[in-house]
Amino acid sequence: MYRLKYDLCRLKFLPTEYNYTMTLQKIRNIGIAAHIDAGKTTVTERILFFTGVTRKTGEVHDGQATMDFMKQEQERGITIASAAISCQWDGNQINIIDTPGHVDFTVEVERSLRVIDGMVAVFCAVGGVEPQTETVWNQADRYKVPRIAFINKMDRTGADFNEVVDMMNRYLDANAFPLQLPIGAEENFTGVIDIIERKAYIFEEHEKEIKEIPSEYKDKVEEVRNQLIEKLSDFDNEIAELYLDEKEVSPELLRKAARRATLKLLITPVFCGAAYKNKGIRLLLNAVNDLLPSPIDIGAIFGTDIDDVEKTHKRNPSSSEPFSALAFKIINDPFVGQQTFIRIYSGSLEGGMQLYNPGKRKHERIGRILKIKAKEREEVASAGPGDIVALIGMKYTKTGDTLCDNEHRLLLENIHIAPTVIELKIAPKVRKDQSKLGEALGKLSNEDPSFNARYNEETCETIISGMGELHLEIIMDRLITEFKVEVEVGAPSVAYREAISHEVQADYKYAKQSGGRGQFAHTIMRIEPNPGKGYEFVDMVKGGRIPQEYIPSINKGIKKTLEEGILAGFPVVDVRVVLLDGTYHPVDSSDMAFQTCGSICFKEAFRKATPKLMEPTMKIEINTPDEYIGDIVSNLNRKRGTIESMRRYRKGSQKINGFVPLKEMFGYATQLRNISSGRANYSMEFNKYTLVSDSLQEEILKELAEKKKQ
């Protein structure tokens, strides 16, 4: 027996007894995710209380939440980093990941969903399906994560259980179906009714009392139960036969069928409660055990062969299989150094083992294996399938990398990281802190793949980029509090991209003589627009006109140019390069000569291909009272925005959905408050890069040129 607790961001764990002989069937690796302020962290805190992990309930509003461990989380009352904790309920071990709701930290949700087996999606009974809810739902769809829904805040004014279920089906295509019905709503919310068991649970403080279903609800319960039987009969032959014969379907049979349908993503079971008032949490825990998958239920994972992408390898969740794991988070701890968090899918891991990183094509030697408990760490000798552990001693492994057995190599699906959209200039207040700043930024970008830092040699400036203003604000705070580096920052700017408008061919011969051995390379290439597909390099050189060993050199030179940009120093995207021909010199040609030639040839072609700037366009959702709709829409039109839809939010209010360039959105929170007297609110997330108009491009390039002169 040893104690397990691990944290996916800041090592936020509390001790819990862990029986290592527990079978995989008894493990639930789940995530809790939703829109900001739907109550995810409060739900998690109540789970910890009812399972005995904590003795008192931590609250988000007073900075005492167990899962909000970072100073920045406690000050702002929001979750910034995904945090994991372990508890036990009714014989099962439940490993929980509480994720952020703010769109600026969506990468935390992304990598958490990549390694969990099931999800509890939390919805506000008043707000229903909100912008970040849709984002999280789409992320879960990407990784095919089975999920159940918990409609929280049923005691709030305006709570509407049925409306939220309808919104889930309208906007998320969730095939949501209630397995509970609320007894009352708002201040009259007193309990729930279990549809499968036909039992009413009345909440009294921390306890639940089982009673007969109130008479006014009996007909509704039977109606919904029959609808559930009808729905499940589509997926279960035994229930279908009983339904057609008009025979009673037992609760056990219904629960098993509901579980199978949930695991196959055919339905989303819906539950409800009020976490802040301790209502519905025990029943939610029962639902996690009954309906969400274990590693055994998830079954085998598949990875691609590192030498043949058409070939796949299968790994079952068994300690007897070859080892496979995914690194999904890196943190830097002042006491033990870099810790690499991995989810193990198959095989056994022991300290001192040598593993292979197929993405980096490097071997890694495992130093120590840690189970994390709050600020404490416990070293363990081994770990197996379903475990999430921290490894010490990794040199090359980053977020999204696969680790596998050296003799049985495979590459698991990586983690999707959205591009950064906002930039800041940053410099240390004291010149001597320059190297300290560089080291701190390196560690932060290593931890957070949605944060980038680069040095612009042309302007001698350090540029940092992230997912939004709050994201970079947190980075600034951490530089000061954790790394003790005082910094000065410039105004936020847009992270543009560069692209080409049409196909162009270029021919360039690079030749230098300096007395000794010269430099010679010659390339002919065609560049083409490649919308939405990124960079692509195609070698069509025939007859050995360019020796094979120099082809990668040309590609390397082009890639470096893509990163540095040509038009205005922004990365070049969505371009296809076809290498057509060239020549070489048996003495003067070299790797560096072809790198340089490839770079210059590409630049010449790019400048002829009518280069265009692309700007990040944001998807925006605004919740506003009806009387301000006209002014808000007019303001969006002035910002080059487009309205996609407007729909009824609740009585007297509407949701406006649309798209607006990020350049126009700086300071929008203040503008919206002024327009709506503080009554409207909004959220936005990155949607895609779009081409800017010729006139706007000229204006942007002029602004950038003036900034460089300053």
XYZ file of C-alpha atoms in Angstrom:
710
model
C 0.000 0.000 0.000
C 1.223 3.449 -0.773
C -0.347 6.803 -1.170
C -1.111 8.240 -4.557
C -1.736 11.815 -5.493
C -0.668 13.555 -8.644
C -1.134 16.987 -10.167
C -1.027 17.731 -13.841
C 0.233 21.267 -13.445
C 1.428 22.445 -10.063
C 1.569 19.091 -8.221
C -1.683 19.616 -6.359
C -2.277 16.320 -4.591
C -3.654 15.129 -1.344
C -2.885 11.734 0.172
C -5.179 8.843 -0.552
C -4.636 5.160 0.122
C -3.986 3.297 -3.104
C -4.190 -0.475 -3.319
C -1.823 -1.422 -6.141
C -3.474 -4.800 -6.481
C -6.688 -3.074 -7.509
C -7.692 -4.308 -10.937
C -7.837 -2.020 -13.929
C -11.596 -2.564 -14.009
C -11.836 -0.624 -10.742
C -10.012 2.466 -12.046
C -11.704 5.564 -13.476
C -9.483 8.213 -15.075
C -11.911 11.095 -15.569
C -11.806 14.785 -16.399
C -14.158 17.495 -15.207
C -14.579 20.223 -17.810
C -16.941 23.050 -18.724
C -17.309 26.749 -19.468
C -15.774 29.139 -16.952
C -17.897 29.627 -13.802
C -20.090 26.574 -14.395
C -18.780 25.114 -11.125
C -16.184 22.517 -12.177
C -13.814 23.155 -9.282
C -16.663 23.309 -6.755
C -17.941 19.935 -7.995
C -14.440 18.485 -7.565
C -14.074 19.961 -4.057
C -17.368 18.349 -3.000
C -16.258 15.005 -4.449
C -13.083 15.192 -2.355
C -15.144 15.969 0.728
C -17.668 13.162 0.276
C -14.954 10.602 -0.530
C -13.035 11.537 2.621
C -9.988 13.042 0.924
C -10.567 16.416 2.608
C -12.143 17.173 5.972
C -13.689 20.460 4.910
C -14.873 21.828 1.601
C -12.522 24.276 -0.101
C -14.153 27.256 -1.784
C -13.098 28.963 -5.011
C -14.259 32.430 -3.924
C -12.073 32.551 -0.817
C -8.969 31.051 -2.482
C -9.099 27.843 -0.444
C -9.953 25.325 -3.187
C -7.714 22.262 -3.028
C -7.520 22.056 -6.814
C -6.676 25.736 -7.319
C -3.212 25.562 -5.865
C -1.378 28.275 -7.833
C -1.158 31.765 -6.343
C -2.573 33.202 -9.584
C -5.619 30.870 -9.362
C -6.352 31.820 -5.756
C -6.118 35.546 -6.484
C -8.437 35.413 -9.513
C -10.850 32.721 -8.365
C -10.436 30.741 -11.595
C -8.690 27.530 -12.632
C -5.629 28.184 -14.784
C -3.895 24.813 -14.904
C -5.308 21.314 -14.998
C -4.954 19.604 -11.643
C -5.443 15.958 -10.764
C -6.311 14.183 -7.566
C -7.269 10.673 -6.538
C -10.073 9.342 -4.360
C -12.062 6.165 -3.763
C -15.794 5.601 -3.958
C -17.647 2.341 -3.483
C -14.543 0.214 -4.117
C -13.385 2.109 -7.219
C -10.373 4.392 -7.536
C -11.335 7.639 -9.261
C -8.494 9.757 -10.623
C -9.934 13.214 -11.332
C -8.590 16.007 -13.501
C -10.129 19.446 -12.899
C -9.522 21.584 -15.988
C -9.659 25.347 -16.704
C -12.757 26.917 -18.227
C -11.164 30.057 -19.654
C -10.428 29.805 -23.362
C -6.898 31.219 -22.886
C -5.945 27.965 -21.147
C -7.672 25.578 -23.514
C -4.416 23.656 -24.078
C -4.748 22.386 -20.498
C -8.119 20.885 -21.402
C -6.729 19.526 -24.665
C -3.891 17.561 -23.120
C -6.029 16.381 -20.213
C -8.683 15.010 -22.567
C -5.948 13.250 -24.519
C -5.084 11.010 -21.555
C -8.364 10.557 -19.644
C -10.858 7.747 -20.269
C -14.129 9.527 -19.429
C -15.458 13.021 -18.759
C -17.995 14.777 -16.561
C -19.226 17.828 -18.469
C -20.574 20.433 -16.035
C -23.300 22.827 -17.210
C -24.712 25.851 -15.420
C -28.472 25.423 -15.011
C -28.901 29.116 -15.862
C -26.311 29.639 -18.618
C -26.681 26.236 -20.290
C -24.440 25.653 -23.309
C -21.916 28.505 -23.351
C -19.023 29.242 -25.751
C -16.292 27.307 -23.972
C -18.722 24.415 -23.434
C -18.817 23.948 -27.198
C -15.028 24.119 -27.406
C -14.575 21.496 -24.674
C -17.236 19.291 -26.250
C -15.498 19.423 -29.622
C -12.181 18.592 -27.955
C -13.785 15.555 -26.298
C -15.233 14.537 -29.680
C -11.748 14.739 -31.194
C -10.473 12.122 -28.739
C -13.781 10.168 -28.607
C -14.103 10.531 -24.839
C -17.281 8.992 -23.311
C -19.029 11.521 -21.096
C -21.882 12.206 -18.716
C -23.397 15.623 -17.995
C -24.022 17.272 -14.621
C -26.335 20.290 -14.625
C -25.073 22.341 -11.700
C -26.525 25.359 -9.848
C -30.100 24.058 -9.906
C -30.739 26.283 -6.876
C -29.919 29.493 -8.788
C -32.562 31.968 -9.947
C -33.367 31.201 -13.583
C -32.355 27.511 -13.401
C -34.072 25.482 -16.127
C -33.148 21.782 -16.337
C -35.186 20.956 -19.452
C -33.894 23.977 -21.365
C -30.262 22.968 -20.716
C -30.946 19.413 -21.947
C -32.565 20.861 -25.092
C -29.563 23.175 -25.628
C -27.196 20.203 -25.341
C -29.055 18.474 -28.140
C -29.475 21.600 -30.300
C -25.966 23.003 -30.079
C -23.785 20.017 -29.193
C -25.659 17.180 -30.909
C -25.111 15.386 -27.600
C -28.047 12.942 -27.762
C -28.515 13.953 -24.117
C -31.024 12.058 -22.023
C -31.859 12.676 -18.346
C -31.373 9.760 -15.961
C -32.514 12.092 -13.191
C -35.290 14.646 -12.885
C -35.019 17.583 -10.455
C -37.573 18.047 -7.682
C -38.243 21.762 -7.864
C -35.874 24.464 -9.070
C -34.273 27.676 -7.879
C -34.881 28.160 -4.129
C -37.331 25.220 -4.229
C -34.759 22.680 -5.492
C -34.976 19.970 -2.833
C -33.967 16.709 -4.484
C -33.774 14.509 -7.565
C -35.575 11.461 -8.909
C -33.649 8.474 -10.257
C -35.418 7.483 -13.480
C -33.943 3.972 -13.615
C -34.628 3.057 -9.975
C -37.866 5.066 -9.615
C -36.571 6.553 -6.364
C -36.635 10.098 -5.007
C -33.628 11.498 -3.129
C -34.353 14.429 -0.843
C -31.312 16.492 0.185
C -30.949 17.565 3.773
C -27.598 19.274 4.456
C -24.884 16.674 3.664
C -27.216 13.692 3.622
C -29.700 12.288 1.147
C -32.971 10.717 2.179
C -34.718 8.159 -0.047
C -38.456 8.711 -0.255
C -41.386 7.841 -2.433
C -41.656 9.818 -5.626
C -43.939 12.828 -5.007
C -47.334 12.182 -6.560
C -47.114 15.189 -8.886
C -43.952 13.700 -10.493
C -45.029 10.071 -10.924
C -46.584 10.440 -14.373
C -43.592 12.441 -15.627
C -41.141 9.826 -14.301
C -42.977 6.995 -16.062
C -43.112 9.007 -19.283
C -39.365 9.730 -19.222
C -38.539 6.153 -18.187
C -40.498 4.788 -21.132
C -38.683 7.204 -23.429
C -35.374 5.929 -22.016
C -36.399 2.313 -22.638
C -37.416 3.201 -26.175
C -34.104 4.967 -26.813
C -31.995 2.135 -25.365
C -33.966 -0.472 -27.308
C -32.280 0.946 -30.424
C -28.926 -0.246 -29.024
C -29.890 -3.330 -27.004
C -31.767 -6.359 -28.389
C -32.848 -7.704 -24.984
C -34.453 -4.386 -24.037
C -35.999 -4.149 -27.505
C -37.713 -7.540 -27.041
C -39.040 -6.595 -23.600
C -40.223 -3.248 -24.924
C -42.076 -4.823 -27.853
C -43.649 -7.401 -25.528
C -44.611 -4.582 -23.127
C -42.779 -6.304 -20.277
C -41.039 -4.654 -17.324
C -37.352 -3.791 -17.833
C -35.287 -4.222 -14.666
C -33.094 -1.372 -13.328
C -29.997 -3.609 -13.670
C -30.654 -4.231 -17.356
C -31.354 -0.550 -18.009
C -28.164 0.522 -16.227
C -26.011 -1.956 -18.168
C -27.529 -0.831 -21.470
C -27.065 2.839 -20.533
C -23.417 2.107 -19.735
C -22.812 0.384 -23.088
C -24.498 3.243 -24.960
C -22.451 5.821 -23.045
C -19.164 4.058 -23.762
C -20.022 3.951 -27.469
C -20.873 7.698 -27.433
C -24.467 6.921 -28.414
C -26.038 8.879 -25.535
C -25.010 11.421 -22.915
C -26.686 10.631 -19.564
C -27.704 13.789 -17.693
C -27.687 14.324 -13.903
C -28.282 17.423 -11.806
C -27.591 19.074 -8.476
C -26.211 22.107 -6.692
C -22.585 21.453 -5.785
C -22.173 24.517 -3.565
C -25.038 23.255 -1.383
C -23.690 19.645 -1.475
C -26.678 18.409 -3.486
C -26.328 15.586 -6.000
C -22.615 14.833 -5.593
C -22.937 11.329 -4.127
C -25.303 10.335 -6.907
C -22.854 11.790 -9.436
C -20.095 9.604 -7.965
C -22.346 6.568 -8.361
C -22.874 7.555 -11.994
C -19.110 7.831 -12.570
C -18.665 4.276 -11.291
C -21.686 2.918 -13.159
C -21.355 4.638 -16.527
C -17.824 5.869 -17.244
C -15.113 3.537 -18.584
C -12.142 1.870 -16.967
C -8.890 1.394 -18.922
C -10.166 -2.111 -19.733
C -13.341 -0.666 -21.277
C -11.328 1.743 -23.404
C -9.387 -1.253 -24.653
C -6.383 -1.280 -26.910
C -4.698 1.811 -28.260
C -3.156 2.005 -31.705
C 0.018 3.706 -32.815
C 1.697 4.086 -36.171
C 4.928 2.437 -37.185
C 7.766 4.967 -37.060
C 9.078 3.874 -40.450
C 5.782 3.154 -42.239
C 2.827 5.446 -41.447
C 0.434 3.034 -43.173
C 1.264 0.338 -40.626
C -0.251 0.335 -37.125
C 0.607 -1.387 -33.851
C -1.845 -2.421 -31.154
C -1.272 -2.198 -27.387
C -3.701 -3.732 -24.887
C -3.973 -2.302 -21.340
C -1.878 -5.062 -19.800
C 1.422 -5.150 -17.925
C 2.502 -8.100 -20.095
C 2.350 -5.992 -23.297
C 5.321 -3.932 -24.584
C 5.592 -0.576 -22.824
C 3.803 2.462 -24.298
C 3.027 5.844 -22.759
C 2.298 9.448 -23.726
C 4.013 12.478 -22.175
C 1.344 15.123 -21.731
C 2.715 17.659 -19.280
C 6.037 19.055 -18.129
C 6.637 21.143 -15.014
C 9.793 22.555 -13.504
C 10.069 22.034 -9.766
C 12.704 23.992 -7.792
C 13.577 20.927 -5.701
C 13.784 18.030 -8.167
C 14.050 19.800 -11.516
C 12.018 18.938 -14.608
C 9.201 16.444 -14.128
C 7.616 14.794 -17.148
C 4.070 13.525 -16.580
C 3.073 10.451 -18.566
C -0.016 8.301 -18.933
C 0.913 4.628 -19.203
C -1.190 2.605 -21.641
C 0.590 -0.755 -21.601
C 3.534 -2.559 -20.073
C 5.393 -1.934 -16.824
C 7.749 0.876 -15.913
C 10.645 0.566 -13.478
C 13.291 3.018 -12.324
C 16.482 2.846 -14.387
C 14.727 1.494 -17.494
C 15.747 2.730 -20.925
C 12.861 3.853 -23.127
C 12.729 5.074 -26.707
C 11.251 8.399 -27.871
C 10.290 7.737 -31.525
C 9.387 11.368 -32.238
C 12.840 12.595 -31.286
C 14.485 9.259 -32.236
C 16.345 9.359 -28.936
C 16.764 6.965 -26.039
C 15.732 8.113 -22.557
C 16.956 6.672 -19.268
C 14.393 6.799 -16.459
C 15.914 8.263 -13.315
C 13.104 8.167 -10.765
C 9.356 7.484 -10.836
C 7.242 9.723 -8.619
C 3.716 9.672 -7.342
C 2.877 13.247 -6.364
C 0.988 14.310 -3.222
C 0.411 18.066 -2.928
C 3.862 19.552 -2.309
C 5.219 16.149 -1.378
C 6.573 13.444 -3.639
C 6.826 9.739 -3.127
C 9.264 7.701 -5.138
C 7.967 4.318 -6.275
C 9.727 1.352 -7.809
C 7.270 0.720 -10.643
C 4.043 1.738 -12.372
C 1.666 0.037 -14.781
C -1.248 0.504 -17.220
C -3.701 3.237 -16.249
C -1.166 5.012 -14.031
C -0.210 8.665 -14.347
C 3.251 9.305 -12.951
C 6.029 11.897 -13.061
C 9.452 10.935 -14.387
C 12.743 12.541 -13.410
C 15.749 12.550 -15.717
C 14.121 13.005 -19.127
C 16.331 14.998 -21.508
C 14.504 15.088 -24.836
C 10.831 14.301 -24.160
C 8.303 17.126 -24.573
C 4.521 17.463 -24.418
C 2.845 15.071 -26.878
C 5.841 12.747 -27.239
C 5.494 8.955 -27.175
C 7.651 6.739 -24.968
C 7.868 3.076 -25.863
C 9.841 -0.128 -25.597
C 13.020 0.049 -27.684
C 12.310 -3.330 -29.308
C 8.642 -2.597 -30.039
C 8.499 0.939 -31.379
C 5.324 2.875 -32.194
C 4.134 6.473 -32.357
C 0.941 7.446 -30.520
C -1.365 10.262 -31.615
C 0.044 13.635 -30.613
C -1.742 16.417 -28.725
C -3.392 19.157 -30.790
C -1.992 22.619 -29.994
C -3.748 25.686 -31.443
C -1.569 28.500 -32.843
C -0.804 31.548 -30.672
C -2.688 34.736 -31.543
C -1.301 37.568 -29.409
C 2.218 38.908 -28.890
C 4.074 41.148 -26.430
C 7.521 42.679 -26.434
C 9.294 41.879 -23.185
C 12.584 42.984 -21.637
C 14.149 42.728 -18.161
C 14.117 45.943 -16.103
C 17.749 45.288 -15.231
C 20.076 44.396 -18.125
C 21.970 41.805 -16.072
C 18.738 39.771 -15.794
C 18.688 39.099 -19.562
C 20.080 35.556 -19.250
C 17.824 34.894 -16.247
C 14.816 35.988 -18.325
C 15.849 33.733 -21.207
C 16.142 30.742 -18.885
C 12.746 31.462 -17.291
C 11.013 31.846 -20.673
C 12.591 28.580 -21.824
C 11.161 26.743 -18.822
C 7.705 28.319 -19.234
C 7.492 27.475 -22.958
C 8.642 23.951 -22.130
C 5.780 23.603 -19.633
C 3.148 25.267 -21.795
C 3.173 24.421 -25.532
C 0.613 27.193 -26.187
C 3.190 29.792 -25.061
C 6.143 30.734 -27.268
C 9.148 32.994 -26.827
C 11.567 34.071 -29.538
C 14.328 36.625 -30.054
C 14.109 38.892 -33.094
C 17.705 39.493 -34.152
C 16.713 42.238 -36.561
C 15.032 44.393 -33.883
C 16.998 42.966 -30.915
C 13.709 42.312 -29.077
C 12.336 39.350 -27.171
C 8.794 38.501 -28.305
C 6.415 36.290 -26.339
C 3.141 34.973 -27.753
C 0.135 33.208 -26.268
C -3.580 32.490 -26.507
C -4.934 35.741 -25.077
C -4.364 38.730 -22.824
C -5.092 36.787 -19.622
C -2.718 34.004 -20.685
C 0.187 36.447 -21.058
C -0.825 38.275 -17.884
C -0.400 35.022 -15.954
C 2.991 34.452 -17.618
C 4.113 37.933 -16.478
C 2.932 37.199 -12.945
C 4.824 33.904 -12.843
C 8.031 35.534 -14.109
C 7.913 37.895 -11.141
C 6.710 35.543 -8.385
C 8.371 32.248 -9.353
C 11.464 33.284 -11.288
C 12.105 36.640 -9.559
C 12.581 38.511 -12.845
C 11.184 42.049 -13.056
C 10.147 42.797 -16.646
C 8.858 45.588 -18.829
C 6.343 44.823 -21.560
C 5.164 46.594 -24.672
C 1.588 46.883 -25.875
C -0.007 43.655 -27.130
C 0.223 43.081 -30.854
C -1.317 40.660 -33.296
C 0.591 37.537 -34.365
C 0.137 37.748 -38.122
C 1.137 35.092 -40.649
C 2.493 35.409 -44.197
C 1.227 33.508 -47.242
C 1.384 33.648 -51.040
C -1.382 34.410 -53.524
C -0.315 32.486 -56.612
C 2.144 29.988 -58.066
C 5.688 31.147 -58.932
C 8.873 29.473 -60.172
C 12.379 30.630 -59.213
C 15.891 29.725 -60.365
C 18.849 30.680 -58.166
C 22.551 29.853 -58.375
C 24.632 30.412 -55.246
C 28.383 30.679 -55.905
C 31.099 32.160 -53.683
C 34.873 32.100 -54.039
C 37.117 33.177 -51.202
C 40.554 31.968 -52.248
C 40.219 28.425 -50.950
C 37.357 26.009 -51.324
C 34.313 27.788 -52.685
C 30.583 27.465 -52.106
C 28.283 26.338 -54.900
C 24.636 25.307 -55.097
C 21.914 25.713 -57.698
C 18.172 25.146 -57.215
C 15.059 25.553 -59.318
C 11.784 25.413 -57.369
C 8.095 26.176 -57.721
C 6.054 27.495 -54.812
C 2.267 27.147 -54.655
C -0.483 28.245 -52.232
C -1.420 25.379 -49.917
C -4.533 26.671 -48.046
C -5.090 25.071 -44.652
C -2.439 22.383 -45.174
C 0.641 24.132 -43.803
C 4.097 23.633 -45.290
C 4.798 20.830 -47.744
C 8.094 19.977 -49.491
C 8.129 17.795 -52.623
C 11.310 16.521 -54.291
C 10.925 16.059 -58.074
C 14.614 16.201 -59.046
C 15.459 13.533 -61.615
C 18.682 11.786 -62.619
C 20.724 12.775 -59.581
C 21.061 16.390 -60.751
C 21.237 17.244 -57.042
C 22.795 14.486 -54.887
C 20.301 12.936 -52.481
C 22.275 14.014 -49.401
C 21.696 17.701 -50.264
C 17.894 17.503 -50.634
C 17.275 17.684 -46.834
C 19.676 20.662 -46.693
C 17.467 22.607 -49.137
C 14.388 21.731 -47.057
C 16.168 22.821 -43.868
C 17.104 26.191 -45.382
C 13.506 26.798 -46.480
C 12.109 25.826 -43.068
C 14.369 28.313 -41.319
C 13.166 31.031 -43.693
C 9.530 30.085 -43.003
C 10.051 30.693 -39.281
C 11.761 34.052 -39.765
C 9.273 35.402 -42.305
C 10.001 37.547 -45.363
C 7.343 40.218 -45.779
C 7.264 41.516 -42.179
C 9.033 38.970 -40.013
C 5.998 36.752 -39.357
C 6.010 32.969 -39.947
C 5.133 31.840 -43.470
C 2.263 29.322 -43.643
C 0.295 27.273 -46.151
C 2.897 26.963 -48.895
C 3.901 23.976 -51.035
C 7.455 23.895 -52.370
C 8.226 21.650 -55.347
C 11.964 21.208 -55.977
C 12.236 20.809 -59.762
C 15.894 20.801 -60.687
C 19.347 22.136 -59.922
C 23.053 21.443 -60.219
C 26.007 20.908 -57.925
C 29.802 21.040 -57.926
C 31.709 17.905 -56.855
C 34.148 19.982 -54.754
C 32.470 23.270 -53.811
C 28.959 22.005 -52.991
C 28.158 21.428 -49.323
C 25.307 21.120 -46.856
C 25.551 24.804 -45.903
C 25.740 25.936 -49.546
C 22.466 24.174 -50.382
C 20.814 25.452 -47.183
C 21.713 29.010 -48.162
C 20.716 28.491 -51.788
C 17.360 26.938 -50.843
C 16.631 29.857 -48.498
C 17.491 32.595 -51.021
C 15.680 30.848 -53.881
C 12.553 30.532 -51.743
C 12.728 34.205 -50.729
C 12.977 35.293 -54.377
C 9.979 33.160 -55.334
C 7.984 34.351 -52.301
C 8.472 38.027 -53.137
C 7.195 37.419 -56.689
C 4.129 35.469 -55.514
C 2.220 38.553 -54.269
C 2.766 37.862 -50.541
C -0.172 38.563 -48.258
C -0.587 38.985 -44.525
C -3.049 36.746 -42.700
C -4.622 37.829 -39.420
C -6.163 35.738 -36.632
C -9.945 35.868 -36.638
C -11.729 35.156 -33.372
C -15.032 33.412 -32.819
C -17.013 35.610 -30.440
C -20.182 35.043 -28.422
C -21.908 37.917 -26.661
C -24.720 37.559 -24.108
C -26.750 40.772 -23.979
C -30.150 42.124 -22.924
C -32.402 42.779 -25.912
C -32.215 46.588 -25.660
C -28.491 46.728 -26.470
C -28.474 44.421 -29.521
C -28.551 47.219 -32.114
C -25.634 49.133 -30.590
C -23.544 45.976 -30.119
C -24.097 44.779 -33.699
C -23.241 48.233 -35.072
C -20.048 48.255 -33.019
C -19.076 44.808 -34.331
C -19.674 45.927 -37.911
C -17.284 48.847 -37.371
C -14.721 46.291 -36.190
C -14.950 44.358 -39.477
C -16.955 41.687 -37.692
C -19.526 39.368 -39.231
C -22.616 38.111 -37.435
C -23.203 34.379 -37.815
C -26.378 34.004 -35.726
C -28.505 35.467 -32.974
C -30.549 33.255 -30.707
C -32.717 33.584 -27.613
C -30.562 33.156 -24.492
C -33.264 33.512 -21.867
C -36.230 35.838 -21.449
C -35.155 39.353 -22.389
C -31.646 38.295 -23.486
C -29.969 36.988 -26.612
C -26.692 35.412 -27.697
C -24.856 36.939 -30.643
C -22.403 34.665 -32.445
C -19.924 35.971 -34.966
C -16.328 36.419 -36.102
C -14.069 39.426 -35.510
C -10.378 40.051 -36.321
C -8.247 39.974 -33.159
C -6.694 43.336 -34.104
C -10.050 44.989 -33.409
C -10.667 43.300 -30.049
C -8.050 44.842 -27.761
C -9.892 46.722 -25.018
C -13.276 45.361 -26.105
C -14.282 44.415 -22.544
C -14.337 48.112 -21.579
C -16.206 49.089 -24.747
C -18.865 46.432 -24.187
C -19.362 47.539 -20.594
C -19.902 51.123 -21.753
C -22.341 50.123 -24.519
C -24.446 47.874 -22.272
C -24.107 49.670 -18.923
C -22.161 46.664 -17.705
C -24.963 44.166 -18.398
C -23.510 42.313 -21.431
C -20.593 39.880 -21.377
C -18.602 38.057 -24.012
C -16.072 35.328 -24.641
C -13.911 34.639 -27.668
C -11.563 31.990 -28.982
C -9.282 31.617 -31.975
C -11.093 30.449 -35.115
C -8.704 30.672 -38.090
C -6.298 32.879 -40.021
C -7.806 34.933 -42.851
C -6.254 37.142 -45.549
C -6.309 40.887 -44.914
C -7.324 43.377 -47.606
C -4.677 45.177 -49.653
C -5.431 48.552 -48.041
C -5.295 47.113 -44.535
C -2.079 45.240 -45.318
C -0.480 48.495 -46.432
C -1.605 50.142 -43.193
C -0.287 47.270 -41.049
C 3.100 47.202 -42.787
C 3.388 50.972 -42.315
C 2.637 50.626 -38.586
C 5.214 47.866 -38.212
C 7.852 49.917 -40.032
C 7.227 52.893 -37.714
C 7.543 50.663 -34.638
C 10.924 49.405 -35.827
C 12.189 52.997 -36.117
C 11.219 53.780 -32.514
